[in-house]
Amino acid sequence: MPETLHNQETRKIRDQQPGKIDEILRRFPQKKSASIPLLYLAWDIYGYISPEAMIEVAEILDVSPAYIQGIVSFYTMFPLKMTGNYHIEVCANISCHLTGAQEVLKTLENRLGIHCGERTGDGRFSLQAVECLAGCSSAPCMQINGKEYTHLTPEKVIEIIDSLD
Amino acid sequence: MSQTGPEMVTLTIDGRQVTVPKGTPIIDAALQLGIDIPHYCYDKDLSVVASCRLCLVEIEKVPKLQPSCSTPAAEGQVVYTRSDKVLDARRMQMEFLLVQHPLDCPVCDQGGECKLQDYSREHGAEDTRFHYRRRTFPKPDIGPFIDLERNRCILCSRCVRFMDEIAGNAELVVVNRGWKSHITTFQDQPLKNEFAGNTIDLCPVGALTSKVTRFRTRVWELKSKPSICSLCSVGCSIDLQHRNRTREILRVLPRLSEKVNYRWICDIGRFGFDQFNSDNRLKKPAIRINGDLQETSWANALGEIAKKLKVIVGARGGAAAGGIIGPRPSNETLFLFQQFFREILKSNNVDHRTEFIPGQQDDGFLTSIALRAVNQPFEEIRKASAVILLGTDLPNELPILHLQVRERASAGIPVYLAHHRPTRLDSVCSGVWGYRPGFETPFLADLLKKTAQKMESLLSQEMEETISSFLPGAENEAAGVSEQQVNELANILQQSNGATLLVGESMFTGKAGPVNVRLAAELAHLLSSDVGGPPPLSLLPLHNNSRGAADMGCYPHRGPGFEPIEKPGRNTAQMLEGCIDGSLQALILFNADLLNEYPDRDLARRALEKVPFLVVADAYPFSTIPYADIALPLSTHAEEDGTYTNVDGRIQRALAAVAQLEGALTGVQAILALGERWGAGWRQVNPSRIFEMIARAVPHYKDASWTDAGKGRCVAKPVNISLFQTSLSLAASSLASSYKPPLPDYPFRLVRGRFLFDDSGEKRFAPSLVSRREECWAEMHPGDAKKIGVHEGVMVSLEGVLGSIRLPARISNAAAPGCVTVLGRYDDKPVNGLTAEDQPWIKVQL
């Protein structure tokens, strides 16, 4: 761990969810393999993948924070900024793209008044374009806080957004 | 692997046959035939990723081209490295690699030794078919040593793998994905690892270049001279590079040395060359006239020294003059220095121990010689079945040894470490034990006793008694290691047949040194697989010629080759006291930064003030200069030929890389000139002649030669131990003082240690190292900090009976309770000026 940060130790995950850490680590023969599940846990606790979150995950796994940053930046799903109460992830991969993902995205951007990768001022929504959500047969698709919505049209997404409270 | 050696396979490459061990990558097999297959990501010391695709070769019966770095050689394989298919692929791959690469070769420091340039010329197309806007990245600042230019990077990931696999700290990483991939540090923070500079050598393109050398030269203008690094006792082989006909050193590169540093060096050695170019030098001899130091000629200065010394020695005998030489100059200088005192002044007041006060005549190091300790850490760790480190913080003391121990650990050799504070090596150790600072002896005594019990080994009566005198009985806990922990360590040791012990400075120097070494040697004997052989014990002195200074006889009681002296002179402490009480009238300080290095700064200062005649000879204006009556400018390490003996006893030669600064003499020239001036019949000769004299005078250097030393092939022979008394007194009484309780108003123990990026020695004269240095801090245990209301980063004042300094506090579990740790040496933070050595007690105030 970088010595400059040596005393700004954060222990949020270890203080709040020690049992969960153990449970995740037990699932893998190698500690490093637990990176992604632990990052999901860190996301829950920190609200997004902050530098502190990366440092803590690195400490739990005995790897360098840079290694964790490499993983976080590789995947599109880890947010590097605070997400909204509803985190909307729109697939922008090829099947969805061909069936109108860009329109869906534009509609969402207009409706929420934010750009892709941003969060609404009231903190309710955040919007992110991501890679394949494994819904190619029912493209275009998106997920909100992990729940999948398929066969989207601009009208349908407005309906979905408005139905959320 | 069978007993007859590895299985061999024979393959055909470009029509020629070669036989290699099974599993050898094709790229290496080809190299044996002199066929150099172009490659970027492959490096024989790193893991194989096969990502650059430049080393693709055609193999008969395999439909697609294969990367020769990750394809093992197989029996009967027929490989083509220059077929049309291969050349075509190479050309296309080069075209891909150059899609994003800027055409800034004229301002790129890598130009001239760039693989991208070389392979473009050899294998590339003349033009590109990709006419897009080039992708660009922001440029981060990753520290004062290394410049990261991401736009030039071809993502071979050699640097990433080096940091992770060899340097042991994965600080560099590839982030993002696809065309946005780039190299970075965590949050663009500066690199911390002390081996990071090696990534510059590994980088095949201009993405990682040296900030210190940046824009100062083109590589084809550089001339190389083989040298030995002068910054620690490892003695890495290096090349000092300078531009022809100038005095400016512009680059340092590691020089392959299989037995020492291999192909790596640390950043201190790599970037510290700035010191040789520093303008902050002593340039002319100076003499004190009416209270002021005024420039003079060498002839005048030497004449004055000879005149003054003759008066003093004539009136009071040789014993009224003394000489202290640092453990840094060449063997030749050290040898002549003691020769000057012994032969010409008839004085045995010579010492090189500037950093500790020896408790008895034979200090810890001499004790280890007397006990036949092997004292070859590099050789030992290569063959030992386990490595046991006692009282050393290798990452801050001997970086390259740290790297080698790390390498052993990753090869599966267990490494155990006991030290008074956590070190960066802890993470690779199989076991780590912490004892309280200052309780080295009880810890060792306890460990030896328990290990002997477990091994059902009988210790000598004397040893038994000694051990019990050091064990504080019920106060066992006082050493900070629980009974159970010591037992645990003893259990491990009991099973570590064939282990080797490496003992650090904090254990073998100082008053307790000889006893600690005695205990460690006994322990080493128990663990040795060679019954009756020398104990597998190595001490780790820190300076580039600590070992040479001992061999050359810079001791008051031992001459060259440890020959006992009938009438021993005074050691450093006694000389300083002599300066104060008037029994020493003249003192010569030679390459000795005494005020910063001596443990009792107050005593050193008073001595330098008081002594009637003080000569200081050095290359740089150390803080001793203002006290001098005569100051002599010496050449730097880069300006002189000489041999240096490293921690392994390896005698290695460094050659002068640049011309001497006008007005300065090398140590050898200066002492010879003084001898000449004296009328002793000395005359100027080459250092190689002095080395011949050394080989005659020092029995264990008998077989060494100037030529072989240049090839790194000379190793000092074992010392004839009949020169030492067989029964060593353990001198328990001299230790009693170490265990005095704290003084009433001074509740904390001041603990000092080394820090790599500090200000010590010549480091402060290298601007590059000064820009990397980390500020001094006082480390306290959270419990203590809470008690006196100290928070992280707050300035505290450390007060001892002799002085005080103000430092920012760092609250950390690394500090033992009741202790304040200050690492490193800083000219402006004289931590050696707080207390007397025996009474390391201080108070901490806000």
Coordinates of N, CA, C and O in Angstrom, one line a residue, chain A residues 1-7 32 50-52 54-55 64-76 131, chain B residues 164 169-178 184-189 192 424 755 774 777 779 792 810-812:
Chain A
M1 N 0.9 -1.2 0.0 CA 0.0 0.0 0.0 C 0.9 1.2 0.0 O 1.9 1.3 0.6
P2 N 0.5 2.3 -0.7 CA 1.3 3.5 -0.8 C 1.5 4.1 0.6 O 0.6 4.2 1.4
E3 N 2.8 4.4 0.9 CA 3.1 4.9 2.3 C 2.4 6.2 2.5 O 2.1 6.6 3.7
T4 N 2.2 7.0 1.5 CA 1.6 8.3 1.7 C 0.2 8.2 2.3 O -0.3 9.1 3.0
L5 N -0.5 7.1 2.0 CA -1.8 6.9 2.5 C -1.8 6.1 3.8 O -2.9 5.6 4.2
H6 N -0.6 5.9 4.4 CA -0.6 4.8 5.4 C -1.4 5.0 6.6 O -1.8 4.1 7.3
N7 N -1.8 6.3 6.8 CA -2.6 6.5 8.0 C -4.0 6.9 7.7 O -4.8 7.1 8.6
K32 N -7.0 -13.7 -4.8 CA -7.1 -12.7 -5.9 C -8.5 -12.9 -6.6 O -9.0 -12.0 -7.1
S50 N -14.8 4.1 -4.7 CA -13.9 5.2 -4.5 C -12.5 4.7 -4.3 O -12.2 3.5 -4.1
P51 N -11.5 5.6 -4.4 CA -10.1 5.2 -4.2 C -9.9 4.5 -2.8 O -9.2 3.5 -2.7
E52 N -10.6 5.0 -1.8 CA -10.5 4.3 -0.5 C -11.1 2.9 -0.6 O -10.5 2.0 0.0
M54 N -11.0 1.0 -3.2 CA -10.0 0.2 -3.9 C -8.9 -0.2 -2.9 O -8.4 -1.3 -2.9
I55 N -8.5 0.8 -2.1 CA -7.4 0.5 -1.1 C -7.8 -0.6 -0.1 O -7.1 -1.5 0.1
S64 N -1.8 -4.9 -4.6 CA -1.6 -3.5 -4.6 C -2.9 -2.8 -5.0 O -3.7 -3.4 -5.8
P65 N -3.1 -1.6 -4.6 CA -4.3 -0.8 -5.0 C -4.3 -0.7 -6.5 O -5.4 -0.6 -7.1
A66 N -3.1 -0.6 -7.1 CA -3.1 -0.4 -8.6 C -3.7 -1.6 -9.3 O -4.4 -1.4 -10.3
Y67 N -3.4 -2.8 -8.7 CA -4.0 -4.0 -9.3 C -5.5 -3.9 -9.3 O -6.2 -4.3 -10.3
I68 N -6.1 -3.5 -8.2 CA -7.5 -3.4 -8.1 C -8.0 -2.3 -9.1 O -9.0 -2.5 -9.7
Q69 N -7.3 -1.2 -9.2 CA -7.7 -0.2 -10.1 C -7.7 -0.7 -11.6 O -8.6 -0.4 -12.4
G70 N -6.8 -1.6 -11.9 CA -6.7 -2.2 -13.2 C -8.0 -3.0 -13.4 O -8.6 -2.9 -14.5
I71 N -8.5 -3.7 -12.4 CA -9.7 -4.5 -12.6 C -10.9 -3.6 -12.7 O -11.7 -3.8 -13.6
V72 N -11.0 -2.6 -11.8 CA -12.2 -1.7 -11.8 C -12.3 -1.0 -13.1 O -13.4 -0.9 -13.7
S73 N -11.1 -0.6 -13.7 CA -11.2 0.2 -14.9 C -11.5 -0.7 -16.1 O -11.9 -0.2 -17.2
F74 N -11.2 -2.0 -16.0 CA -11.4 -2.9 -17.2 C -12.9 -3.1 -17.4 O -13.3 -3.1 -18.5
Y75 N -13.6 -3.2 -16.3 CA -15.1 -3.5 -16.4 C -15.8 -2.2 -16.4 O -15.5 -1.3 -15.7
T76 N -16.9 -2.2 -17.3 CA -17.7 -0.9 -17.3 C -18.6 -0.8 -16.2 O -19.2 0.2 -15.9
E131 N -21.4 -2.8 -21.3 CA -21.2 -3.8 -22.3 C -22.3 -4.9 -22.1 O -23.1 -4.8 -21.2
Chain B
D164 N 5.6 -6.2 -10.4 CA 4.9 -7.2 -9.6 C 5.7 -8.4 -9.3 O 5.8 -8.9 -8.1
N169 N 6.2 -5.1 -5.8 CA 5.2 -4.1 -5.4 C 4.5 -3.7 -6.7 O 5.1 -2.9 -7.5
A170 N 3.3 -4.2 -7.0 CA 2.7 -4.0 -8.3 C 2.1 -2.6 -8.4 O 0.9 -2.4 -8.4
E171 N 3.1 -1.7 -8.4 CA 2.6 -0.3 -8.4 C 2.2 0.2 -9.8 O 1.5 1.2 -9.9
L172 N 2.7 -0.4 -10.9 CA 2.4 -0.1 -12.2 C 1.3 -1.1 -12.7 O 1.4 -2.3 -12.4
V173 N 0.4 -0.6 -13.5 CA -0.7 -1.5 -13.9 C -1.2 -1.0 -15.2 O -1.1 0.2 -15.5
V174 N -1.8 -1.9 -16.0 CA -2.5 -1.5 -17.2 C -4.0 -1.2 -16.8 O -4.6 -2.1 -16.2
V175 N -4.5 0.0 -17.0 CA -5.9 0.2 -16.7 C -6.7 0.4 -18.0 O -6.1 0.6 -19.1
N176 N -8.0 0.3 -17.9 CA -8.9 0.4 -19.0 C -8.8 -0.7 -19.9 O -8.1 -1.7 -19.6
R177 N -9.3 -0.6 -21.1 CA -9.5 -1.7 -22.0 C -9.4 -1.3 -23.4 O -9.7 -0.1 -23.7
G178 N -9.0 -2.2 -24.3 CA -9.0 -1.9 -25.7 C -8.1 -0.7 -26.0 O -7.0 -0.6 -25.4
T184 N -0.5 3.0 -15.7 CA -0.6 4.0 -14.7 C -0.2 3.5 -13.3 O 0.0 2.3 -13.2
T185 N 0.0 4.4 -12.4 CA 0.1 4.0 -11.0 C -1.3 4.3 -10.4 O -2.1 4.9 -10.9
F186 N -1.4 3.8 -9.1 CA -2.7 3.9 -8.5 C -3.0 5.4 -8.3 O -2.2 6.2 -7.7
Q187 N -4.1 5.9 -8.9 CA -4.5 7.3 -8.8 C -3.4 8.3 -9.3 O -3.3 9.4 -8.7
D188 N -2.5 7.8 -10.2 CA -1.4 8.6 -10.7 C -0.5 9.1 -9.6 O 0.2 10.1 -9.7
Q189 N -0.4 8.3 -8.5 CA 0.5 8.7 -7.4 C 2.0 8.4 -7.8 O 2.2 7.6 -8.7
K192 N 6.8 4.5 -5.6 CA 7.5 4.4 -4.3 C 8.6 3.4 -4.3 O 9.6 3.5 -3.6
R424 N 9.4 -3.8 5.1 CA 8.6 -4.1 3.9 C 8.8 -5.6 3.4 O 8.2 -6.0 2.5
F755 N 17.0 4.7 6.7 CA 15.9 5.0 5.7 C 16.6 5.3 4.4 O 17.5 6.1 4.3
E774 N 12.4 11.7 1.5 CA 11.2 11.9 2.3 C 11.6 12.6 3.6 O 12.6 12.3 4.2
W777 N 10.4 12.0 10.1 CA 9.3 12.0 11.0 C 9.5 11.2 12.3 O 10.5 10.5 12.3
E779 N 8.0 8.5 14.8 CA 7.0 7.5 14.8 C 6.6 7.1 16.2 O 7.5 6.8 17.0
E792 N -1.6 12.6 14.3 CA -0.9 12.4 13.1 C -0.5 13.7 12.5 O -1.4 14.6 12.3
R810 N 4.1 10.7 13.4 CA 3.4 9.7 12.6 C 3.0 8.7 13.6 O 3.8 8.1 14.4
I811 N 1.7 8.5 13.6 CA 1.1 7.5 14.6 C 1.0 6.2 13.9 O 0.3 6.1 12.9
S812 N 1.7 5.2 14.5 CA 1.7 3.9 13.7 C 1.9 2.7 14.7 O 2.7 2.8 15.7

